[in-house]
Short mmCIF file of N, CA and C in Angstrom, two decimals:
data_model
loop_
_atom_site.label_atom_id
_atom_site.label_comp_id
_atom_site.label_asym_id
_atom_site.label_seq_id
_atom_site.Cartn_x
_atom_site.Cartn_y
_atom_site.Cartn_z
N MET A 926 -19.54 53.25 4.07
CA MET A 926 -18.18 52.84 4.31
C MET A 926 -17.93 51.48 3.67
N SER A 927 -16.82 51.35 3.00
CA SER A 927 -16.46 50.13 2.29
C SER A 927 -15.80 49.13 3.23
N ASN A 928 -16.14 47.87 3.05
CA ASN A 928 -15.55 46.80 3.85
C ASN A 928 -14.60 46.01 2.95
N PRO A 929 -13.29 46.08 3.19
CA PRO A 929 -12.34 45.35 2.34
C PRO A 929 -12.57 43.83 2.36
N ALA A 930 -13.05 43.30 3.49
CA ALA A 930 -13.33 41.86 3.57
C ALA A 930 -14.48 41.51 2.63
N TYR A 931 -15.49 42.37 2.56
CA TYR A 931 -16.63 42.14 1.67
C TYR A 931 -16.17 42.16 0.21
N SER A 932 -15.35 43.14 -0.14
CA SER A 932 -14.83 43.23 -1.51
C SER A 932 -14.01 42.00 -1.87
N ALA A 933 -13.16 41.57 -0.94
CA ALA A 933 -12.34 40.37 -1.17
C ALA A 933 -13.23 39.14 -1.32
N ALA A 934 -14.26 39.06 -0.49
CA ALA A 934 -15.17 37.92 -0.55
C ALA A 934 -15.91 37.89 -1.88
N LEU A 935 -16.37 39.05 -2.35
CA LEU A 935 -17.04 39.11 -3.65
C LEU A 935 -16.12 38.64 -4.76
N ALA A 936 -14.87 39.04 -4.70
CA ALA A 936 -13.91 38.61 -5.72
C ALA A 936 -13.71 37.10 -5.67
N MET A 937 -13.64 36.55 -4.48
CA MET A 937 -13.47 35.10 -4.34
C MET A 937 -14.68 34.35 -4.90
N LEU A 938 -15.87 34.85 -4.56
CA LEU A 938 -17.09 34.18 -5.01
C LEU A 938 -17.31 34.37 -6.51
N ALA A 939 -16.73 35.39 -7.09
CA ALA A 939 -16.83 35.59 -8.53
C ALA A 939 -16.03 34.52 -9.27
N ARG A 940 -14.96 34.04 -8.63
CA ARG A 940 -14.12 33.01 -9.26
C ARG A 940 -14.72 31.62 -9.12
N ARG A 941 -15.27 31.33 -7.94
CA ARG A 941 -15.88 30.01 -7.74
C ARG A 941 -16.79 30.02 -6.53
N GLU A 942 -17.71 29.08 -6.52
CA GLU A 942 -18.65 28.91 -5.42
C GLU A 942 -17.89 28.39 -4.20
N LEU A 943 -18.12 29.00 -3.05
CA LEU A 943 -17.46 28.58 -1.81
C LEU A 943 -18.49 28.40 -0.71
N SER A 944 -18.19 27.50 0.21
CA SER A 944 -19.04 27.37 1.39
C SER A 944 -18.69 28.51 2.36
N GLU A 945 -19.54 28.70 3.33
CA GLU A 945 -19.29 29.76 4.30
C GLU A 945 -17.96 29.52 5.03
N ARG A 946 -17.72 28.28 5.42
CA ARG A 946 -16.48 27.98 6.13
C ARG A 946 -15.25 28.25 5.26
N GLN A 947 -15.30 27.85 4.00
CA GLN A 947 -14.19 28.11 3.09
C GLN A 947 -13.93 29.61 2.96
N LEU A 948 -15.00 30.37 2.81
CA LEU A 948 -14.87 31.81 2.66
C LEU A 948 -14.27 32.43 3.92
N ARG A 949 -14.77 32.03 5.07
CA ARG A 949 -14.23 32.56 6.34
C ARG A 949 -12.74 32.25 6.47
N GLU A 950 -12.36 31.00 6.16
CA GLU A 950 -10.95 30.61 6.27
C GLU A 950 -10.07 31.43 5.35
N ARG A 951 -10.53 31.66 4.14
CA ARG A 951 -9.73 32.43 3.18
C ARG A 951 -9.60 33.90 3.60
N LEU A 952 -10.68 34.44 4.13
CA LEU A 952 -10.61 35.83 4.61
C LEU A 952 -9.70 35.93 5.83
N GLU A 953 -9.75 34.94 6.71
CA GLU A 953 -8.86 34.93 7.88
C GLU A 953 -7.40 34.84 7.46
N ARG A 954 -7.11 34.00 6.45
CA ARG A 954 -5.73 33.88 5.96
C ARG A 954 -5.21 35.20 5.41
N ARG A 955 -6.12 35.98 4.87
CA ARG A 955 -5.73 37.30 4.35
C ARG A 955 -5.72 38.36 5.45
N GLU A 956 -5.93 37.89 6.67
CA GLU A 956 -5.83 38.72 7.88
C GLU A 956 -6.83 39.87 7.95
N HIS A 957 -8.06 39.61 7.51
CA HIS A 957 -9.13 40.58 7.69
C HIS A 957 -9.60 40.46 9.14
N PRO A 958 -10.01 41.56 9.75
CA PRO A 958 -10.48 41.51 11.15
C PRO A 958 -11.76 40.68 11.27
N PRO A 959 -11.90 39.97 12.39
CA PRO A 959 -13.09 39.11 12.59
C PRO A 959 -14.42 39.85 12.44
N THR A 960 -14.50 41.09 12.89
CA THR A 960 -15.76 41.83 12.75
C THR A 960 -16.07 42.13 11.29
N ALA A 961 -15.04 42.42 10.51
CA ALA A 961 -15.24 42.69 9.07
C ALA A 961 -15.67 41.41 8.35
N ILE A 962 -15.08 40.28 8.75
CA ILE A 962 -15.45 38.99 8.15
C ILE A 962 -16.90 38.68 8.46
N GLU A 963 -17.29 38.87 9.71
CA GLU A 963 -18.67 38.58 10.12
C GLU A 963 -19.65 39.46 9.35
N GLU A 964 -19.32 40.73 9.22
CA GLU A 964 -20.19 41.66 8.47
C GLU A 964 -20.30 41.23 7.01
N ALA A 965 -19.18 40.87 6.40
CA ALA A 965 -19.17 40.45 5.00
C ALA A 965 -20.01 39.18 4.81
N VAL A 966 -19.84 38.21 5.69
CA VAL A 966 -20.58 36.95 5.59
C VAL A 966 -22.08 37.20 5.76
N THR A 967 -22.43 38.05 6.71
CA THR A 967 -23.84 38.36 6.94
C THR A 967 -24.47 39.02 5.70
N ARG A 968 -23.76 39.98 5.12
CA ARG A 968 -24.27 40.66 3.91
C ARG A 968 -24.40 39.68 2.75
N LEU A 969 -23.40 38.84 2.58
CA LEU A 969 -23.43 37.88 1.46
C LEU A 969 -24.55 36.85 1.63
N ARG A 970 -24.75 36.39 2.86
CA ARG A 970 -25.84 35.45 3.12
C ARG A 970 -27.19 36.10 2.83
N ALA A 971 -27.36 37.34 3.30
CA ALA A 971 -28.62 38.06 3.12
C ALA A 971 -28.93 38.30 1.64
N SER A 972 -27.88 38.51 0.84
CA SER A 972 -28.10 38.78 -0.58
C SER A 972 -28.22 37.48 -1.41
N GLY A 973 -27.96 36.34 -0.77
CA GLY A 973 -28.06 35.07 -1.48
C GLY A 973 -26.80 34.68 -2.23
N LEU A 974 -25.76 35.47 -2.12
CA LEU A 974 -24.51 35.14 -2.81
C LEU A 974 -23.71 34.06 -2.09
N LEU A 975 -23.99 33.86 -0.83
CA LEU A 975 -23.34 32.83 -0.04
C LEU A 975 -24.42 31.88 0.46
N ASP A 976 -24.44 30.68 -0.08
CA ASP A 976 -25.52 29.73 0.22
C ASP A 976 -24.94 28.32 0.29
N ASP A 977 -24.80 27.79 1.51
CA ASP A 977 -24.22 26.46 1.69
C ASP A 977 -25.08 25.36 1.06
N ARG A 978 -26.39 25.55 1.01
CA ARG A 978 -27.25 24.54 0.37
C ARG A 978 -26.94 24.43 -1.12
N ARG A 979 -26.77 25.56 -1.77
CA ARG A 979 -26.44 25.57 -3.20
C ARG A 979 -25.06 24.94 -3.43
N VAL A 980 -24.11 25.29 -2.60
CA VAL A 980 -22.76 24.72 -2.70
C VAL A 980 -22.81 23.21 -2.50
N ALA A 981 -23.58 22.77 -1.52
CA ALA A 981 -23.69 21.33 -1.23
C ALA A 981 -24.29 20.57 -2.40
N ARG A 982 -25.36 21.09 -2.98
CA ARG A 982 -25.99 20.42 -4.13
C ARG A 982 -25.03 20.34 -5.31
N ALA A 983 -24.34 21.44 -5.59
CA ALA A 983 -23.41 21.46 -6.73
C ALA A 983 -22.25 20.50 -6.50
N ALA A 984 -21.68 20.52 -5.32
CA ALA A 984 -20.55 19.63 -5.02
C ALA A 984 -20.99 18.17 -5.04
N ALA A 985 -22.16 17.89 -4.52
CA ALA A 985 -22.67 16.51 -4.53
C ALA A 985 -22.89 16.02 -5.96
N ARG A 986 -23.43 16.88 -6.81
CA ARG A 986 -23.63 16.50 -8.23
C ARG A 986 -22.30 16.20 -8.90
N VAL A 987 -21.31 17.05 -8.70
CA VAL A 987 -20.00 16.84 -9.31
C VAL A 987 -19.39 15.53 -8.81
N GLU A 988 -19.40 15.33 -7.51
CA GLU A 988 -18.80 14.12 -6.94
C GLU A 988 -19.49 12.85 -7.46
N ALA A 989 -20.81 12.87 -7.53
CA ALA A 989 -21.56 11.68 -7.95
C ALA A 989 -21.54 11.50 -9.47
N GLN A 990 -21.90 12.52 -10.21
CA GLN A 990 -22.09 12.37 -11.64
C GLN A 990 -20.81 12.48 -12.45
N VAL A 991 -19.89 13.33 -12.04
CA VAL A 991 -18.65 13.51 -12.80
C VAL A 991 -17.56 12.58 -12.30
N ARG A 992 -17.41 12.52 -10.98
CA ARG A 992 -16.33 11.72 -10.41
C ARG A 992 -16.76 10.30 -10.04
N SER A 993 -18.02 9.98 -10.24
CA SER A 993 -18.57 8.63 -9.97
C SER A 993 -18.29 8.17 -8.55
N ARG A 994 -18.54 9.03 -7.60
CA ARG A 994 -18.34 8.68 -6.20
C ARG A 994 -19.65 8.18 -5.61
N GLY A 995 -19.54 7.31 -4.64
CA GLY A 995 -20.70 6.80 -3.93
C GLY A 995 -21.16 7.79 -2.87
N ARG A 996 -22.29 7.48 -2.26
CA ARG A 996 -22.91 8.36 -1.26
C ARG A 996 -21.96 8.70 -0.10
N LEU A 997 -21.26 7.70 0.42
CA LEU A 997 -20.40 7.95 1.57
C LEU A 997 -19.27 8.92 1.23
N ARG A 998 -18.69 8.77 0.06
CA ARG A 998 -17.60 9.66 -0.36
C ARG A 998 -18.14 11.08 -0.62
N VAL A 999 -19.34 11.17 -1.16
CA VAL A 999 -19.96 12.48 -1.38
C VAL A 999 -20.16 13.18 -0.04
N LEU A 1000 -20.66 12.45 0.94
CA LEU A 1000 -20.87 13.05 2.27
C LEU A 1000 -19.55 13.48 2.90
N GLN A 1001 -18.50 12.69 2.70
CA GLN A 1001 -17.17 13.08 3.21
C GLN A 1001 -16.71 14.39 2.58
N ARG A 1002 -16.90 14.50 1.29
CA ARG A 1002 -16.48 15.70 0.57
C ARG A 1002 -17.24 16.92 1.06
N LEU A 1003 -18.54 16.77 1.26
CA LEU A 1003 -19.35 17.88 1.74
C LEU A 1003 -18.91 18.29 3.15
N HIS A 1004 -18.61 17.31 3.97
CA HIS A 1004 -18.12 17.61 5.32
C HIS A 1004 -16.80 18.38 5.24
N ALA A 1005 -15.92 17.97 4.32
CA ALA A 1005 -14.63 18.66 4.15
C ALA A 1005 -14.82 20.11 3.70
N LEU A 1006 -15.89 20.38 3.00
CA LEU A 1006 -16.18 21.75 2.56
C LEU A 1006 -16.77 22.60 3.69
N GLY A 1007 -17.07 21.96 4.81
CA GLY A 1007 -17.64 22.70 5.94
C GLY A 1007 -19.14 22.81 5.90
N ILE A 1008 -19.78 21.93 5.17
CA ILE A 1008 -21.24 21.92 5.06
C ILE A 1008 -21.80 21.22 6.30
N ALA A 1009 -22.85 21.77 6.88
CA ALA A 1009 -23.50 21.16 8.05
C ALA A 1009 -24.01 19.77 7.69
N PRO A 1010 -23.94 18.82 8.63
CA PRO A 1010 -24.35 17.44 8.34
C PRO A 1010 -25.77 17.30 7.78
N GLU A 1011 -26.72 18.07 8.32
CA GLU A 1011 -28.10 17.95 7.82
C GLU A 1011 -28.23 18.50 6.40
N VAL A 1012 -27.49 19.54 6.08
CA VAL A 1012 -27.51 20.12 4.73
C VAL A 1012 -26.83 19.15 3.76
N ALA A 1013 -25.74 18.54 4.21
CA ALA A 1013 -25.03 17.57 3.37
C ALA A 1013 -25.92 16.37 3.07
N ALA A 1014 -26.60 15.86 4.09
CA ALA A 1014 -27.49 14.71 3.90
C ALA A 1014 -28.61 15.05 2.93
N GLU A 1015 -29.16 16.24 3.06
CA GLU A 1015 -30.23 16.70 2.17
C GLU A 1015 -29.73 16.74 0.72
N ALA A 1016 -28.55 17.29 0.50
CA ALA A 1016 -27.99 17.40 -0.85
C ALA A 1016 -27.71 16.01 -1.42
N ALA A 1017 -27.14 15.12 -0.61
CA ALA A 1017 -26.86 13.75 -1.07
C ALA A 1017 -28.16 13.03 -1.43
N ASP A 1018 -29.18 13.17 -0.60
CA ASP A 1018 -30.47 12.54 -0.88
C ASP A 1018 -31.04 13.04 -2.20
N GLU A 1019 -30.93 14.35 -2.43
CA GLU A 1019 -31.45 14.93 -3.67
C GLU A 1019 -30.70 14.38 -4.89
N VAL A 1020 -29.38 14.37 -4.81
CA VAL A 1020 -28.57 13.91 -5.95
C VAL A 1020 -28.76 12.41 -6.19
N PHE A 1021 -28.73 11.61 -5.12
CA PHE A 1021 -28.85 10.18 -5.30
C PHE A 1021 -30.30 9.74 -5.52
N GLY A 1022 -31.24 10.65 -5.31
CA GLY A 1022 -32.62 10.36 -5.67
C GLY A 1022 -32.80 10.33 -7.18
N ALA A 1023 -31.93 11.07 -7.88
CA ALA A 1023 -32.01 11.16 -9.34
C ALA A 1023 -31.03 10.21 -10.04
N ILE A 1024 -30.20 9.51 -9.26
CA ILE A 1024 -29.19 8.62 -9.83
C ILE A 1024 -29.41 7.21 -9.28
N ASP A 1025 -29.23 6.23 -10.13
CA ASP A 1025 -29.27 4.85 -9.66
C ASP A 1025 -27.86 4.50 -9.19
N GLU A 1026 -27.70 4.34 -7.88
CA GLU A 1026 -26.37 4.11 -7.32
C GLU A 1026 -25.76 2.79 -7.80
N ASP A 1027 -26.60 1.79 -8.09
CA ASP A 1027 -26.08 0.52 -8.61
C ASP A 1027 -25.48 0.71 -10.00
N THR A 1028 -26.10 1.54 -10.82
CA THR A 1028 -25.56 1.83 -12.15
C THR A 1028 -24.23 2.57 -12.03
N LEU A 1029 -24.16 3.49 -11.10
CA LEU A 1029 -22.93 4.23 -10.84
C LEU A 1029 -21.81 3.27 -10.40
N LEU A 1030 -22.15 2.34 -9.53
CA LEU A 1030 -21.19 1.33 -9.07
C LEU A 1030 -20.73 0.44 -10.22
N GLU A 1031 -21.65 0.02 -11.05
CA GLU A 1031 -21.30 -0.82 -12.21
C GLU A 1031 -20.36 -0.08 -13.16
N ALA A 1032 -20.61 1.21 -13.36
CA ALA A 1032 -19.74 2.01 -14.24
C ALA A 1032 -18.34 2.13 -13.65
N ALA A 1033 -18.26 2.34 -12.35
CA ALA A 1033 -16.96 2.45 -11.68
C ALA A 1033 -16.21 1.12 -11.78
N LEU A 1034 -16.92 0.01 -11.61
CA LEU A 1034 -16.30 -1.31 -11.71
C LEU A 1034 -15.86 -1.59 -13.15
N ALA A 1035 -16.69 -1.22 -14.11
CA ALA A 1035 -16.35 -1.43 -15.52
C ALA A 1035 -15.07 -0.69 -15.91
N ARG A 1036 -14.90 0.52 -15.37
CA ARG A 1036 -13.67 1.27 -15.65
C ARG A 1036 -12.44 0.54 -15.11
N ARG A 1037 -12.60 -0.13 -14.01
CA ARG A 1037 -11.46 -0.85 -13.41
C ARG A 1037 -11.20 -2.19 -14.09
N LEU A 1038 -12.19 -2.71 -14.77
CA LEU A 1038 -12.06 -4.04 -15.40
C LEU A 1038 -11.84 -3.97 -16.90
N ARG A 1039 -11.50 -2.82 -17.45
CA ARG A 1039 -11.27 -2.77 -18.89
C ARG A 1039 -9.79 -3.02 -19.18
N GLY A 1040 -9.50 -3.26 -20.43
CA GLY A 1040 -8.12 -3.51 -20.82
C GLY A 1040 -7.80 -4.99 -20.85
N PRO A 1041 -6.51 -5.33 -20.88
CA PRO A 1041 -6.11 -6.74 -21.00
C PRO A 1041 -6.56 -7.59 -19.81
N ALA A 1042 -6.69 -6.99 -18.63
CA ALA A 1042 -7.14 -7.73 -17.45
C ALA A 1042 -8.60 -7.40 -17.17
N ALA A 1043 -9.46 -7.63 -18.15
CA ALA A 1043 -10.86 -7.21 -18.07
C ALA A 1043 -11.73 -8.19 -17.31
N ARG A 1044 -11.15 -8.85 -16.34
CA ARG A 1044 -11.95 -9.76 -15.51
C ARG A 1044 -11.32 -9.83 -14.13
N ILE A 1045 -12.07 -10.34 -13.19
CA ILE A 1045 -11.54 -10.54 -11.85
C ILE A 1045 -10.69 -11.80 -11.89
N ARG A 1046 -9.40 -11.64 -11.68
CA ARG A 1046 -8.45 -12.74 -11.87
C ARG A 1046 -8.44 -13.75 -10.74
N ASP A 1047 -8.47 -13.25 -9.51
CA ASP A 1047 -8.37 -14.16 -8.36
C ASP A 1047 -8.92 -13.46 -7.12
N ALA A 1048 -8.81 -14.13 -5.98
CA ALA A 1048 -9.36 -13.59 -4.73
C ALA A 1048 -8.65 -12.30 -4.33
N ALA A 1049 -7.34 -12.22 -4.57
CA ALA A 1049 -6.59 -11.00 -4.21
C ALA A 1049 -7.08 -9.82 -5.05
N HIS A 1050 -7.33 -10.05 -6.33
CA HIS A 1050 -7.85 -8.99 -7.21
C HIS A 1050 -9.25 -8.58 -6.75
N PHE A 1051 -10.05 -9.55 -6.37
CA PHE A 1051 -11.39 -9.29 -5.84
C PHE A 1051 -11.30 -8.35 -4.64
N ARG A 1052 -10.41 -8.67 -3.69
CA ARG A 1052 -10.25 -7.84 -2.48
C ARG A 1052 -9.75 -6.44 -2.82
N ARG A 1053 -8.83 -6.34 -3.76
CA ARG A 1053 -8.30 -5.04 -4.16
C ARG A 1053 -9.41 -4.17 -4.78
N LEU A 1054 -10.19 -4.77 -5.66
CA LEU A 1054 -11.31 -4.04 -6.27
C LEU A 1054 -12.31 -3.61 -5.19
N HIS A 1055 -12.56 -4.50 -4.25
CA HIS A 1055 -13.50 -4.20 -3.17
C HIS A 1055 -13.01 -2.99 -2.39
N GLN A 1056 -11.74 -2.97 -2.02
CA GLN A 1056 -11.18 -1.85 -1.27
C GLN A 1056 -11.26 -0.54 -2.06
N GLN A 1057 -10.93 -0.61 -3.34
CA GLN A 1057 -10.97 0.60 -4.17
C GLN A 1057 -12.37 1.18 -4.26
N LEU A 1058 -13.35 0.32 -4.47
CA LEU A 1058 -14.73 0.79 -4.63
C LEU A 1058 -15.31 1.29 -3.32
N VAL A 1059 -14.94 0.67 -2.21
CA VAL A 1059 -15.40 1.15 -0.91
C VAL A 1059 -14.78 2.53 -0.63
N ARG A 1060 -13.50 2.69 -0.96
CA ARG A 1060 -12.86 4.01 -0.79
C ARG A 1060 -13.51 5.06 -1.69
N GLN A 1061 -14.08 4.63 -2.78
CA GLN A 1061 -14.76 5.55 -3.69
C GLN A 1061 -16.13 5.94 -3.14
N GLY A 1062 -16.54 5.33 -2.03
CA GLY A 1062 -17.75 5.76 -1.35
C GLY A 1062 -18.95 4.86 -1.51
N PHE A 1063 -18.77 3.69 -2.10
CA PHE A 1063 -19.89 2.77 -2.26
C PHE A 1063 -20.02 1.89 -1.02
N ALA A 1064 -21.23 1.50 -0.71
CA ALA A 1064 -21.49 0.66 0.47
C ALA A 1064 -20.81 -0.70 0.29
N PRO A 1065 -20.11 -1.18 1.31
CA PRO A 1065 -19.40 -2.46 1.19
C PRO A 1065 -20.30 -3.61 0.74
N SER A 1066 -21.53 -3.67 1.23
CA SER A 1066 -22.42 -4.77 0.83
C SER A 1066 -22.78 -4.68 -0.65
N ALA A 1067 -22.99 -3.47 -1.15
CA ALA A 1067 -23.32 -3.30 -2.57
C ALA A 1067 -22.11 -3.66 -3.45
N VAL A 1068 -20.91 -3.30 -2.99
CA VAL A 1068 -19.69 -3.63 -3.73
C VAL A 1068 -19.52 -5.14 -3.78
N THR A 1069 -19.71 -5.81 -2.66
CA THR A 1069 -19.57 -7.27 -2.62
C THR A 1069 -20.54 -7.93 -3.59
N ARG A 1070 -21.80 -7.48 -3.58
CA ARG A 1070 -22.81 -8.05 -4.50
C ARG A 1070 -22.39 -7.86 -5.95
N ALA A 1071 -21.94 -6.64 -6.29
CA ALA A 1071 -21.55 -6.36 -7.68
C ALA A 1071 -20.35 -7.20 -8.09
N LEU A 1072 -19.37 -7.31 -7.22
CA LEU A 1072 -18.18 -8.10 -7.55
C LEU A 1072 -18.53 -9.57 -7.69
N LYS A 1073 -19.40 -10.07 -6.84
CA LYS A 1073 -19.81 -11.48 -6.95
C LYS A 1073 -20.55 -11.73 -8.26
N ARG A 1074 -21.36 -10.78 -8.69
CA ARG A 1074 -22.07 -10.93 -9.97
C ARG A 1074 -21.05 -11.03 -11.11
N HIS A 1075 -20.04 -10.19 -11.08
CA HIS A 1075 -19.01 -10.22 -12.13
C HIS A 1075 -18.16 -11.47 -12.02
N TRP A 1076 -17.85 -11.87 -10.83
CA TRP A 1076 -17.04 -13.07 -10.61
C TRP A 1076 -17.77 -14.27 -11.17
N ARG A 1077 -19.05 -14.41 -10.80
CA ARG A 1077 -19.85 -15.53 -11.30
C ARG A 1077 -20.01 -15.47 -12.81
N GLY A 1078 -20.23 -14.26 -13.32
CA GLY A 1078 -20.38 -14.08 -14.77
C GLY A 1078 -19.12 -14.53 -15.51
N GLU A 1079 -17.96 -14.21 -14.95
CA GLU A 1079 -16.69 -14.62 -15.58
C GLU A 1079 -16.54 -16.13 -15.55
N LEU A 1080 -16.94 -16.74 -14.43
CA LEU A 1080 -16.80 -18.20 -14.31
C LEU A 1080 -17.73 -18.92 -15.29
N GLU A 1081 -18.93 -18.36 -15.47
CA GLU A 1081 -19.88 -19.00 -16.37
C GLU A 1081 -19.45 -18.89 -17.82
N GLN A 1082 -18.71 -17.83 -18.17
CA GLN A 1082 -18.28 -17.65 -19.56
C GLN A 1082 -17.13 -18.57 -19.93
N GLU A 1083 -16.32 -18.97 -18.94
CA GLU A 1083 -15.14 -19.80 -19.25
C GLU A 1083 -15.52 -21.23 -19.59
#
């Protein structure tokens, strides 16, 4: 017997990788019965087509390497995808084990300091940069250290 929820889930997963929670929500929105959704999820998990660990690693890599997000922002994103906290932490540890977070922070800061205003102008600019980088997921203490290095570097060059 064919399960329409399973067929719909396969079509969704063929388009893009989804977490279990995302898949369940989409199937519910399409008004599939809860028992059919449960059966579809169980079959997909058993076959390896639905794997939150794989989704977490891929999303963490994209957030860190492509979007230059810090660890905290990566964990927020994984939580938003419905990834369990321990799985999210594992994925973040794996991704940030291969990336130097300070280099990532420096690259994010460099992008903000290019152009005609390629330096930290004043204390208000310092605070604005600090807020932006913290929202991007970098640890406040690491952001402060990086900004102070650039601030001092600018002062020494003048």
